[in-house]
Short mmCIF file of N, CA and C in Angstrom, two decimals:
data_model
loop_
_atom_site.label_atom_id
_atom_site.label_comp_id
_atom_site.label_asym_id
_atom_site.label_seq_id
_atom_site.Cartn_x
_atom_site.Cartn_y
_atom_site.Cartn_z
N MET A 1 -24.00 -12.14 38.56
CA MET A 1 -23.36 -11.97 37.27
C MET A 1 -24.43 -11.72 36.21
N ILE A 2 -24.24 -10.67 35.44
CA ILE A 2 -25.23 -10.27 34.43
C ILE A 2 -24.96 -11.06 33.14
N PRO A 3 -26.03 -11.63 32.55
CA PRO A 3 -25.85 -12.37 31.29
C PRO A 3 -25.36 -11.45 30.16
N ASP A 4 -24.65 -12.03 29.20
CA ASP A 4 -24.09 -11.25 28.10
C ASP A 4 -25.14 -10.46 27.32
N ARG A 5 -26.27 -11.09 27.06
CA ARG A 5 -27.32 -10.39 26.29
C ARG A 5 -27.79 -9.12 26.99
N LYS A 6 -27.92 -9.19 28.30
CA LYS A 6 -28.32 -8.01 29.07
C LYS A 6 -27.21 -6.95 29.03
N LEU A 7 -25.95 -7.41 29.12
CA LEU A 7 -24.82 -6.47 29.04
C LEU A 7 -24.79 -5.76 27.69
N VAL A 8 -25.10 -6.50 26.62
CA VAL A 8 -25.13 -5.90 25.29
C VAL A 8 -26.24 -4.86 25.21
N GLU A 9 -27.41 -5.19 25.75
CA GLU A 9 -28.53 -4.23 25.77
C GLU A 9 -28.13 -2.95 26.51
N LEU A 10 -27.51 -3.11 27.67
CA LEU A 10 -27.08 -1.96 28.46
C LEU A 10 -25.97 -1.18 27.75
N LEU A 11 -25.07 -1.90 27.11
CA LEU A 11 -23.98 -1.27 26.37
C LEU A 11 -24.52 -0.41 25.24
N LYS A 12 -25.54 -0.92 24.56
CA LYS A 12 -26.13 -0.19 23.43
C LYS A 12 -26.64 1.20 23.83
N VAL A 13 -27.06 1.35 25.07
CA VAL A 13 -27.56 2.65 25.53
C VAL A 13 -26.47 3.45 26.24
N GLY A 14 -25.22 2.96 26.15
CA GLY A 14 -24.10 3.71 26.67
C GLY A 14 -23.75 3.45 28.13
N ASP A 15 -24.22 2.37 28.68
CA ASP A 15 -23.94 2.05 30.08
C ASP A 15 -22.46 1.66 30.24
N GLU A 16 -21.69 2.49 30.93
CA GLU A 16 -20.26 2.24 31.11
C GLU A 16 -20.00 1.08 32.07
N ILE A 17 -20.92 0.83 32.97
CA ILE A 17 -20.77 -0.31 33.89
C ILE A 17 -20.84 -1.61 33.09
N ALA A 18 -21.73 -1.66 32.08
CA ALA A 18 -21.82 -2.83 31.22
C ALA A 18 -20.50 -3.03 30.46
N LEU A 19 -19.92 -1.93 30.00
CA LEU A 19 -18.63 -2.01 29.32
C LEU A 19 -17.57 -2.57 30.25
N THR A 20 -17.53 -2.06 31.46
CA THR A 20 -16.57 -2.54 32.45
C THR A 20 -16.76 -4.02 32.73
N GLU A 21 -18.02 -4.45 32.85
CA GLU A 21 -18.30 -5.87 33.07
C GLU A 21 -17.78 -6.73 31.93
N LEU A 22 -18.02 -6.28 30.69
CA LEU A 22 -17.56 -7.04 29.53
C LEU A 22 -16.03 -7.07 29.47
N ILE A 23 -15.40 -5.96 29.80
CA ILE A 23 -13.94 -5.92 29.82
C ILE A 23 -13.41 -6.89 30.86
N ASN A 24 -13.98 -6.84 32.06
CA ASN A 24 -13.53 -7.73 33.14
C ASN A 24 -13.74 -9.21 32.78
N LYS A 25 -14.83 -9.48 32.09
CA LYS A 25 -15.17 -10.86 31.76
C LYS A 25 -14.29 -11.42 30.64
N TYR A 26 -13.97 -10.60 29.62
CA TYR A 26 -13.32 -11.12 28.42
C TYR A 26 -11.88 -10.66 28.20
N ASN A 27 -11.41 -9.74 28.98
CA ASN A 27 -10.07 -9.18 28.75
C ASN A 27 -8.98 -10.26 28.71
N ARG A 28 -8.94 -11.12 29.73
CA ARG A 28 -7.89 -12.15 29.79
C ARG A 28 -7.98 -13.14 28.64
N LYS A 29 -9.22 -13.58 28.35
CA LYS A 29 -9.41 -14.55 27.26
C LYS A 29 -8.96 -13.95 25.92
N LEU A 30 -9.38 -12.71 25.67
CA LEU A 30 -9.04 -12.06 24.41
C LEU A 30 -7.54 -11.81 24.31
N PHE A 31 -6.94 -11.41 25.44
CA PHE A 31 -5.50 -11.18 25.45
C PHE A 31 -4.76 -12.47 25.13
N SER A 32 -5.15 -13.56 25.75
CA SER A 32 -4.52 -14.86 25.49
C SER A 32 -4.68 -15.26 24.04
N TYR A 33 -5.87 -15.06 23.51
CA TYR A 33 -6.14 -15.39 22.11
C TYR A 33 -5.27 -14.53 21.19
N ALA A 34 -5.19 -13.24 21.47
CA ALA A 34 -4.39 -12.32 20.65
C ALA A 34 -2.91 -12.68 20.71
N VAL A 35 -2.42 -13.04 21.89
CA VAL A 35 -1.01 -13.44 22.03
C VAL A 35 -0.76 -14.72 21.25
N SER A 36 -1.70 -15.67 21.30
CA SER A 36 -1.50 -16.93 20.58
C SER A 36 -1.44 -16.71 19.07
N LEU A 37 -2.15 -15.70 18.57
CA LEU A 37 -2.15 -15.42 17.14
C LEU A 37 -0.96 -14.55 16.72
N SER A 38 -0.60 -13.59 17.57
CA SER A 38 0.43 -12.62 17.18
C SER A 38 1.82 -12.94 17.71
N ARG A 39 1.88 -13.68 18.84
CA ARG A 39 3.14 -13.97 19.53
C ARG A 39 3.87 -12.69 19.96
N ASP A 40 3.07 -11.68 20.29
CA ASP A 40 3.63 -10.38 20.67
C ASP A 40 2.74 -9.81 21.78
N TYR A 41 3.29 -9.75 23.00
CA TYR A 41 2.50 -9.31 24.16
C TYR A 41 2.02 -7.87 24.05
N SER A 42 2.92 -6.97 23.66
CA SER A 42 2.51 -5.56 23.60
C SER A 42 1.49 -5.34 22.48
N LEU A 43 1.66 -6.03 21.36
CA LEU A 43 0.69 -5.91 20.27
C LEU A 43 -0.66 -6.46 20.73
N ALA A 44 -0.65 -7.61 21.40
CA ALA A 44 -1.90 -8.21 21.88
C ALA A 44 -2.63 -7.27 22.84
N LYS A 45 -1.87 -6.65 23.72
CA LYS A 45 -2.47 -5.70 24.67
C LYS A 45 -3.12 -4.53 23.93
N ASP A 46 -2.41 -4.00 22.94
CA ASP A 46 -2.95 -2.88 22.15
C ASP A 46 -4.19 -3.28 21.37
N ILE A 47 -4.16 -4.48 20.80
CA ILE A 47 -5.30 -4.95 20.00
C ILE A 47 -6.54 -5.12 20.87
N VAL A 48 -6.37 -5.71 22.04
CA VAL A 48 -7.52 -5.91 22.93
C VAL A 48 -8.09 -4.56 23.37
N GLN A 49 -7.22 -3.65 23.71
CA GLN A 49 -7.68 -2.31 24.11
C GLN A 49 -8.42 -1.65 22.95
N GLU A 50 -7.85 -1.72 21.76
CA GLU A 50 -8.48 -1.12 20.57
C GLU A 50 -9.83 -1.77 20.29
N LEU A 51 -9.91 -3.06 20.50
CA LEU A 51 -11.16 -3.78 20.27
C LEU A 51 -12.27 -3.28 21.20
N PHE A 52 -11.96 -3.11 22.48
CA PHE A 52 -12.98 -2.63 23.41
C PHE A 52 -13.38 -1.19 23.09
N ILE A 53 -12.45 -0.39 22.64
CA ILE A 53 -12.77 0.99 22.22
C ILE A 53 -13.70 0.94 21.02
N LYS A 54 -13.36 0.09 20.05
CA LYS A 54 -14.19 -0.05 18.85
C LYS A 54 -15.58 -0.55 19.21
N MET A 55 -15.64 -1.53 20.12
CA MET A 55 -16.93 -2.08 20.52
C MET A 55 -17.81 -0.99 21.14
N PHE A 56 -17.22 -0.16 21.99
CA PHE A 56 -18.01 0.90 22.62
C PHE A 56 -18.42 1.95 21.61
N LYS A 57 -17.53 2.27 20.70
CA LYS A 57 -17.81 3.28 19.68
C LYS A 57 -18.98 2.86 18.79
N TYR A 58 -19.02 1.57 18.42
CA TYR A 58 -20.06 1.06 17.53
C TYR A 58 -21.13 0.27 18.28
N ARG A 59 -21.29 0.53 19.56
CA ARG A 59 -22.20 -0.24 20.41
C ARG A 59 -23.64 -0.21 19.92
N LYS A 60 -24.08 0.89 19.32
CA LYS A 60 -25.48 1.00 18.88
C LYS A 60 -25.79 0.05 17.72
N LYS A 61 -24.76 -0.39 17.02
CA LYS A 61 -24.95 -1.29 15.88
C LYS A 61 -24.91 -2.76 16.29
N LEU A 62 -24.58 -3.04 17.54
CA LEU A 62 -24.53 -4.42 18.00
C LEU A 62 -25.93 -4.99 18.04
N GLU A 63 -26.05 -6.22 17.58
CA GLU A 63 -27.35 -6.89 17.63
C GLU A 63 -27.51 -7.55 18.99
N LYS A 64 -28.71 -7.49 19.53
CA LYS A 64 -28.96 -8.05 20.87
C LYS A 64 -28.73 -9.56 20.91
N LYS A 65 -28.95 -10.22 19.79
CA LYS A 65 -28.89 -11.68 19.77
C LYS A 65 -27.49 -12.23 19.50
N ILE A 66 -26.52 -11.36 19.24
CA ILE A 66 -25.19 -11.88 18.92
C ILE A 66 -24.51 -12.47 20.14
N SER A 67 -23.58 -13.36 19.86
CA SER A 67 -22.70 -13.85 20.92
C SER A 67 -21.58 -12.83 21.03
N ILE A 68 -21.55 -12.11 22.13
CA ILE A 68 -20.54 -11.06 22.28
C ILE A 68 -19.14 -11.67 22.30
N GLN A 69 -18.99 -12.84 22.87
CA GLN A 69 -17.69 -13.51 22.89
C GLN A 69 -17.25 -13.84 21.45
N GLY A 70 -18.17 -14.34 20.66
CA GLY A 70 -17.87 -14.64 19.25
C GLY A 70 -17.51 -13.38 18.48
N PHE A 71 -18.27 -12.32 18.73
CA PHE A 71 -18.01 -11.03 18.08
C PHE A 71 -16.60 -10.54 18.42
N LEU A 72 -16.24 -10.61 19.68
CA LEU A 72 -14.93 -10.13 20.13
C LEU A 72 -13.80 -10.98 19.53
N CYS A 73 -13.97 -12.29 19.54
CA CYS A 73 -12.93 -13.18 19.00
C CYS A 73 -12.76 -12.98 17.49
N ARG A 74 -13.87 -12.84 16.77
CA ARG A 74 -13.77 -12.59 15.32
C ARG A 74 -13.01 -11.30 15.05
N ASN A 75 -13.27 -10.29 15.84
CA ASN A 75 -12.61 -9.01 15.62
C ASN A 75 -11.14 -9.04 16.02
N ILE A 76 -10.79 -9.82 17.03
CA ILE A 76 -9.37 -10.01 17.36
C ILE A 76 -8.68 -10.62 16.15
N TYR A 77 -9.30 -11.64 15.57
CA TYR A 77 -8.73 -12.31 14.41
C TYR A 77 -8.55 -11.32 13.25
N LYS A 78 -9.54 -10.45 13.03
CA LYS A 78 -9.44 -9.44 11.96
C LYS A 78 -8.28 -8.48 12.22
N PHE A 79 -8.15 -8.02 13.46
CA PHE A 79 -7.04 -7.12 13.82
C PHE A 79 -5.69 -7.78 13.55
N ILE A 80 -5.56 -9.03 13.95
CA ILE A 80 -4.29 -9.76 13.77
C ILE A 80 -3.99 -9.94 12.29
N ASN A 81 -5.00 -10.32 11.50
CA ASN A 81 -4.79 -10.47 10.06
C ASN A 81 -4.34 -9.16 9.43
N GLN A 82 -4.97 -8.06 9.83
CA GLN A 82 -4.59 -6.75 9.29
C GLN A 82 -3.16 -6.41 9.69
N TYR A 83 -2.80 -6.74 10.92
CA TYR A 83 -1.43 -6.50 11.39
C TYR A 83 -0.43 -7.27 10.54
N HIS A 84 -0.69 -8.56 10.31
CA HIS A 84 0.23 -9.37 9.51
C HIS A 84 0.31 -8.85 8.06
N LYS A 85 -0.82 -8.42 7.54
CA LYS A 85 -0.83 -7.87 6.18
C LYS A 85 0.02 -6.60 6.14
N ASN A 86 -0.17 -5.71 7.10
CA ASN A 86 0.60 -4.47 7.15
C ASN A 86 2.09 -4.76 7.35
N LYS A 87 2.39 -5.73 8.18
CA LYS A 87 3.78 -6.10 8.44
C LYS A 87 4.45 -6.61 7.16
N SER A 88 3.73 -7.42 6.40
CA SER A 88 4.26 -7.92 5.13
C SER A 88 4.49 -6.79 4.14
N LEU A 89 3.55 -5.86 4.09
CA LEU A 89 3.70 -4.72 3.19
C LEU A 89 4.89 -3.85 3.60
N LEU A 90 5.10 -3.67 4.90
CA LEU A 90 6.24 -2.90 5.37
C LEU A 90 7.56 -3.57 4.99
N ARG A 91 7.61 -4.89 5.13
CA ARG A 91 8.82 -5.61 4.73
C ARG A 91 9.08 -5.46 3.25
N LEU A 92 8.02 -5.57 2.45
CA LEU A 92 8.15 -5.40 1.01
C LEU A 92 8.62 -3.98 0.68
N HIS A 93 8.04 -3.00 1.34
CA HIS A 93 8.42 -1.61 1.12
C HIS A 93 9.89 -1.39 1.50
N ASP A 94 10.31 -1.94 2.63
CA ASP A 94 11.71 -1.80 3.06
C ASP A 94 12.66 -2.44 2.05
N GLU A 95 12.28 -3.59 1.54
CA GLU A 95 13.11 -4.28 0.55
C GLU A 95 13.18 -3.46 -0.74
N TYR A 96 12.08 -2.88 -1.13
CA TYR A 96 12.01 -2.03 -2.32
C TYR A 96 12.93 -0.82 -2.16
N ILE A 97 12.87 -0.16 -1.01
CA ILE A 97 13.73 1.00 -0.74
C ILE A 97 15.20 0.59 -0.75
N ARG A 98 15.50 -0.54 -0.14
CA ARG A 98 16.88 -1.02 -0.11
C ARG A 98 17.38 -1.29 -1.53
N PHE A 99 16.54 -1.91 -2.35
CA PHE A 99 16.89 -2.20 -3.73
C PHE A 99 17.11 -0.91 -4.52
N LEU A 100 16.21 0.07 -4.36
CA LEU A 100 16.38 1.35 -5.06
C LEU A 100 17.65 2.06 -4.62
N ASP A 101 17.93 2.01 -3.34
CA ASP A 101 19.14 2.63 -2.81
C ASP A 101 20.37 1.99 -3.43
N GLN A 102 20.36 0.68 -3.54
CA GLN A 102 21.48 -0.05 -4.13
C GLN A 102 21.65 0.35 -5.60
N ILE A 103 20.57 0.46 -6.32
CA ILE A 103 20.64 0.88 -7.73
C ILE A 103 21.20 2.29 -7.84
N MET A 104 20.71 3.17 -6.97
CA MET A 104 21.17 4.57 -7.02
C MET A 104 22.67 4.66 -6.75
N LYS A 105 23.18 3.86 -5.84
CA LYS A 105 24.60 3.89 -5.51
C LYS A 105 25.47 3.32 -6.63
N ASN A 106 24.93 2.33 -7.34
CA ASN A 106 25.72 1.63 -8.35
C ASN A 106 25.47 2.12 -9.78
N THR A 107 24.72 3.18 -9.94
CA THR A 107 24.38 3.67 -11.28
C THR A 107 24.94 5.08 -11.44
N SER A 108 25.63 5.27 -12.54
CA SER A 108 26.16 6.61 -12.81
C SER A 108 25.00 7.53 -13.19
N GLU A 109 25.25 8.82 -13.12
CA GLU A 109 24.20 9.79 -13.42
C GLU A 109 23.76 9.68 -14.88
N SER A 110 24.69 9.48 -15.78
CA SER A 110 24.32 9.37 -17.20
C SER A 110 23.49 8.11 -17.46
N ASP A 111 23.87 6.99 -16.81
CA ASP A 111 23.09 5.76 -16.96
C ASP A 111 21.69 5.93 -16.36
N PHE A 112 21.63 6.63 -15.24
CA PHE A 112 20.35 6.87 -14.59
C PHE A 112 19.45 7.70 -15.51
N GLU A 113 20.00 8.73 -16.14
CA GLU A 113 19.22 9.56 -17.06
C GLU A 113 18.73 8.74 -18.26
N LYS A 114 19.57 7.82 -18.74
CA LYS A 114 19.17 6.94 -19.84
C LYS A 114 17.99 6.06 -19.42
N MET A 115 18.06 5.53 -18.20
CA MET A 115 16.96 4.68 -17.70
C MET A 115 15.67 5.49 -17.58
N ILE A 116 15.77 6.71 -17.09
CA ILE A 116 14.58 7.58 -16.96
C ILE A 116 13.97 7.82 -18.34
N LYS A 117 14.78 8.06 -19.34
CA LYS A 117 14.29 8.27 -20.71
C LYS A 117 13.58 7.02 -21.23
N ILE A 118 14.16 5.85 -20.97
CA ILE A 118 13.55 4.60 -21.41
C ILE A 118 12.20 4.39 -20.73
N VAL A 119 12.15 4.64 -19.42
CA VAL A 119 10.90 4.49 -18.68
C VAL A 119 9.85 5.47 -19.21
N ASN A 120 10.23 6.72 -19.39
CA ASN A 120 9.28 7.72 -19.90
C ASN A 120 8.79 7.37 -21.30
N LYS A 121 9.69 6.81 -22.14
CA LYS A 121 9.30 6.39 -23.48
C LYS A 121 8.27 5.26 -23.41
N CYS A 122 8.51 4.30 -22.51
CA CYS A 122 7.55 3.20 -22.32
C CYS A 122 6.21 3.71 -21.81
N ILE A 123 6.25 4.66 -20.89
CA ILE A 123 5.01 5.24 -20.35
C ILE A 123 4.24 5.94 -21.46
N SER A 124 4.94 6.63 -22.33
CA SER A 124 4.26 7.38 -23.40
C SER A 124 3.54 6.44 -24.38
N LYS A 125 3.96 5.18 -24.46
CA LYS A 125 3.33 4.21 -25.36
C LYS A 125 2.07 3.58 -24.77
N LEU A 126 1.82 3.80 -23.49
CA LEU A 126 0.64 3.23 -22.84
C LEU A 126 -0.63 3.91 -23.34
N PRO A 127 -1.77 3.19 -23.28
CA PRO A 127 -3.06 3.84 -23.57
C PRO A 127 -3.27 5.02 -22.60
N ASN A 128 -4.00 6.02 -23.04
CA ASN A 128 -4.15 7.26 -22.26
C ASN A 128 -4.60 7.03 -20.82
N LYS A 129 -5.62 6.21 -20.63
CA LYS A 129 -6.13 5.97 -19.27
C LYS A 129 -5.07 5.29 -18.40
N CYS A 130 -4.39 4.29 -18.96
CA CYS A 130 -3.33 3.60 -18.21
C CYS A 130 -2.22 4.57 -17.84
N LYS A 131 -1.85 5.39 -18.80
CA LYS A 131 -0.79 6.38 -18.57
C LYS A 131 -1.21 7.35 -17.46
N GLU A 132 -2.45 7.81 -17.52
CA GLU A 132 -2.95 8.75 -16.51
C GLU A 132 -2.94 8.13 -15.11
N VAL A 133 -3.41 6.89 -15.02
CA VAL A 133 -3.43 6.20 -13.73
C VAL A 133 -2.02 5.99 -13.20
N LEU A 134 -1.11 5.57 -14.06
CA LEU A 134 0.28 5.35 -13.65
C LEU A 134 0.91 6.64 -13.14
N ILE A 135 0.70 7.72 -13.86
CA ILE A 135 1.28 9.01 -13.46
C ILE A 135 0.70 9.47 -12.12
N LEU A 136 -0.61 9.36 -11.96
CA LEU A 136 -1.24 9.77 -10.70
C LEU A 136 -0.75 8.91 -9.54
N SER A 137 -0.57 7.62 -9.79
CA SER A 137 -0.15 6.70 -8.74
C SER A 137 1.33 6.83 -8.41
N LYS A 138 2.18 6.72 -9.41
CA LYS A 138 3.62 6.63 -9.16
C LYS A 138 4.32 7.98 -9.07
N LYS A 139 3.88 8.93 -9.87
CA LYS A 139 4.57 10.22 -9.85
C LYS A 139 3.98 11.19 -8.84
N ARG A 140 2.66 11.12 -8.66
CA ARG A 140 2.02 12.04 -7.72
C ARG A 140 1.70 11.41 -6.37
N GLY A 141 1.83 10.07 -6.29
CA GLY A 141 1.66 9.37 -5.02
C GLY A 141 0.23 9.20 -4.54
N LEU A 142 -0.74 9.29 -5.45
CA LEU A 142 -2.14 9.13 -5.04
C LEU A 142 -2.46 7.65 -4.84
N ILE A 143 -3.40 7.38 -3.94
CA ILE A 143 -3.86 6.01 -3.72
C ILE A 143 -5.03 5.73 -4.66
N ASN A 144 -5.38 4.44 -4.81
CA ASN A 144 -6.44 4.05 -5.75
C ASN A 144 -7.73 4.82 -5.53
N LEU A 145 -8.13 4.99 -4.29
CA LEU A 145 -9.37 5.68 -3.97
C LEU A 145 -9.32 7.12 -4.47
N GLU A 146 -8.18 7.78 -4.31
CA GLU A 146 -8.04 9.17 -4.77
C GLU A 146 -8.05 9.25 -6.30
N ILE A 147 -7.45 8.26 -6.95
CA ILE A 147 -7.41 8.26 -8.42
C ILE A 147 -8.82 8.09 -8.96
#
């Protein structure tokens, strides 16, 4: 059995056998850890697979002295946190769409036009930079980085 440090050294130079060894050694542990955090078998399987792909992709940046098991577990935790964050945002987005749909169904066209005028009037009172950012974000759909 090859020590982890040696496997990391071999992995850094692209040795696929070292990758296979690391997968064989840690796959079950990481899968169990991912399932315990996510409570979702298919998600855990995808996360572990994605983690090994990421590890191989960024293998040259791995430090020889790191604990590869610690590195893998930390990254599983990061993947799970990102998943939960995305899941929460999706729920919020779905609730927002449902709320807008309800408003659209229960609002007459004339009332809707009045609301649009009120919103546009409020937007026009904003400072120029705030107004520009709001328009780019909400009307044009740009993300913060693009703005």
